[in-house]
Amino acid sequence: MNGNGVHGKTTLNGKTLSGTGVNGKGVHGNGIHHVSVNGSLYPTKAKSRRQRWEVKPSEMANNTLNPIRAIVDGMKITPNPDKPMIALSIGDPTVFGNLPTDDAVLQAMKDAIDSQKYNGYAPSVGYLKSRQAVANFYSCPEAPLEAEDVILTSGCSQAIDLAISVLCNPGDNILVPCPGFSLYKTLAVSMGIKVKLYNLLPEKSWEIDLQHMESLIDERTSCLIITNPSNPCGSVFSKEHLQKILKVASRHCVPILADEIYTDMVSCSCPSMASLSSDVPILSCGGLAKRWLVPGWRLGWIQIHDRNDIFGSQIRQGLVKLTQRILGACTIVQGALEGILNNTRQSFYNDTISFLKSNSEICFNELSTIPGLNPVMPSGAMYLMVGIDMDHFPNFKNDVDFTERLVTEQSVFCLPASAFEYPNFFRIVVTVPGEMMVEACVRIREFCQCHYRPRSRDSNDLDQ
């Protein structure tokens, strides 16, 4: 076809045709005709004009749901006006200003800004120098790292997003801890990936129910997510338990996404999964947010551990391609990264861990003596989970009702564990100032004493 579209005429096999097409049906009868626009030909489909506005959100948008927001936004939170609010619900260590980052971290940022070297675009995977700094900081003989094994991201959340995206297709399933960080499900479901929840055992300091986890694996399981240390549990898995997890993954040839953002906020030994793996390929996700107490700086990373080349080049190339969708990590923070990792004082890390351990012990010891509550002592991260014996609190329907009334009466806000799909528990963040932690425990005790009711059998026992 050599038509020029002038005056609505088209040339076909050397003949000039008038109108919109052959036999009134368009050229070749395919319903396509040519319209002249400024002397050019543009194919358009007949009757393609919409009759009215109808703009709908995408399926991904409709399928995206944050369980925490869904629950918290629906709660009737009206604090007691006679008591100042104590928020133990937000996983942000900067909220109360009592946990500032180290001076060396701030100086590294100032130097990066003053250099004016980091105001432009960086490679989508991050500056080579910054990736090498992460590799040097975390490399060990059991799990060596090079710069090419590190991808910098906009916070650990983007690292998790990229890891899930590169390993999973719609219709696949991933295994996620319960209780566990809600973002895993938020991301997966939005992408058409099924989430299977494996149980953690509070009576065993939140170890994984390995038999249950293994029973969930099938041919469409594309990823096993392990969170260690845990949000929301504050648990830290032993070396022996991690090795058992790796055996399950190895037996079924399932790669691991290791969420290790809290790996250095522990009061005990916490080996990385990669350092224990002989064959299971691992994408380890971390970042500056927690250990360096700067969650708003949005600098995270993926460490690719694949000593047997199971991922090969395809997973690595896939991650690179995914980073090119959005040029992620902040360049200023990337410029400061080497200084942050190399110059932060060890005493800063020690002081942070010491504070979190002290607050956890205060909270655990106080709540352990309150009838109807069953706290589980954490060993890491910055959280403590508390079980509620709902039979002793008949005034409340569930953990959401319980925590809602705790705000109303005592102005203490704890996050109901239904947000983590684990009802009849609540999560406490232990980053608040020490005196505030004590005051919160006093108010929780007063609240429970007011609403606690013995079971009928307990009443009979008391009468005897």
CSV table of N, CA and C in Angstrom, one decimal, residues 267 354-368 377-378 384 430 437 441:
chain,number,residue,atom,x,y,z
A,267,SER,N,20.7,-9.2,71.0
A,267,SER,CA,21.5,-9.4,72.3
A,267,SER,C,22.1,-10.8,72.4
A,354,SER,N,22.0,-2.2,74.0
A,354,SER,CA,21.8,-2.2,75.5
A,354,SER,C,20.5,-1.6,75.9
A,355,PHE,N,20.2,-0.5,75.2
A,355,PHE,CA,18.9,0.2,75.5
A,355,PHE,C,17.7,-0.6,75.2
A,356,LEU,N,17.7,-1.2,74.0
A,356,LEU,CA,16.6,-2.1,73.6
A,356,LEU,C,16.4,-3.3,74.6
A,357,LYS,N,17.5,-3.9,75.0
A,357,LYS,CA,17.5,-5.0,75.9
A,357,LYS,C,16.9,-4.6,77.2
A,358,SER,N,17.4,-3.5,77.7
A,358,SER,CA,16.8,-3.0,79.0
A,358,SER,C,15.3,-2.7,79.0
A,359,ASN,N,14.9,-2.1,77.9
A,359,ASN,CA,13.5,-1.8,77.8
A,359,ASN,C,12.7,-3.1,77.6
A,360,SER,N,13.2,-4.0,76.9
A,360,SER,CA,12.5,-5.3,76.7
A,360,SER,C,12.4,-6.0,78.0
A,361,GLU,N,13.4,-6.0,78.8
A,361,GLU,CA,13.4,-6.7,80.1
A,361,GLU,C,12.4,-6.0,81.1
A,362,ILE,N,12.4,-4.7,81.0
A,362,ILE,CA,11.4,-3.9,81.9
A,362,ILE,C,10.0,-4.3,81.5
A,363,CYS,N,9.7,-4.3,80.2
A,363,CYS,CA,8.4,-4.6,79.7
A,363,CYS,C,8.0,-6.0,80.0
A,364,PHE,N,8.9,-7.0,79.7
A,364,PHE,CA,8.6,-8.4,79.9
A,364,PHE,C,8.3,-8.7,81.4
A,365,ASN,N,9.2,-8.2,82.3
A,365,ASN,CA,9.1,-8.4,83.7
A,365,ASN,C,7.8,-7.8,84.3
A,366,GLU,N,7.4,-6.7,83.8
A,366,GLU,CA,6.2,-6.0,84.3
A,366,GLU,C,5.0,-6.8,83.8
A,367,LEU,N,4.9,-7.0,82.6
A,367,LEU,CA,3.7,-7.6,82.0
A,367,LEU,C,3.6,-9.1,82.4
A,368,SER,N,4.7,-9.8,82.7
A,368,SER,CA,4.6,-11.2,83.1
A,368,SER,C,3.8,-11.4,84.4
A,377,MET,N,9.5,-13.1,75.8
A,377,MET,CA,10.7,-12.3,75.8
A,377,MET,C,11.4,-12.4,74.5
A,378,PRO,N,11.7,-11.2,73.9
A,378,PRO,CA,12.5,-11.1,72.7
A,378,PRO,C,14.0,-11.2,72.9
A,384,LEU,N,8.1,-6.7,71.1
A,384,LEU,CA,7.8,-7.7,72.1
A,384,LEU,C,6.3,-8.0,71.8
A,430,VAL,N,9.6,-1.3,71.6
A,430,VAL,CA,10.4,-1.0,72.9
A,430,VAL,C,11.4,0.1,72.7
A,437,MET,N,8.3,3.7,79.0
A,437,MET,CA,8.1,2.3,79.0
A,437,MET,C,7.5,1.8,80.4
A,441,CYS,N,3.6,0.4,81.1
A,441,CYS,CA,3.3,-0.9,81.8
A,441,CYS,C,2.4,-0.7,83.0
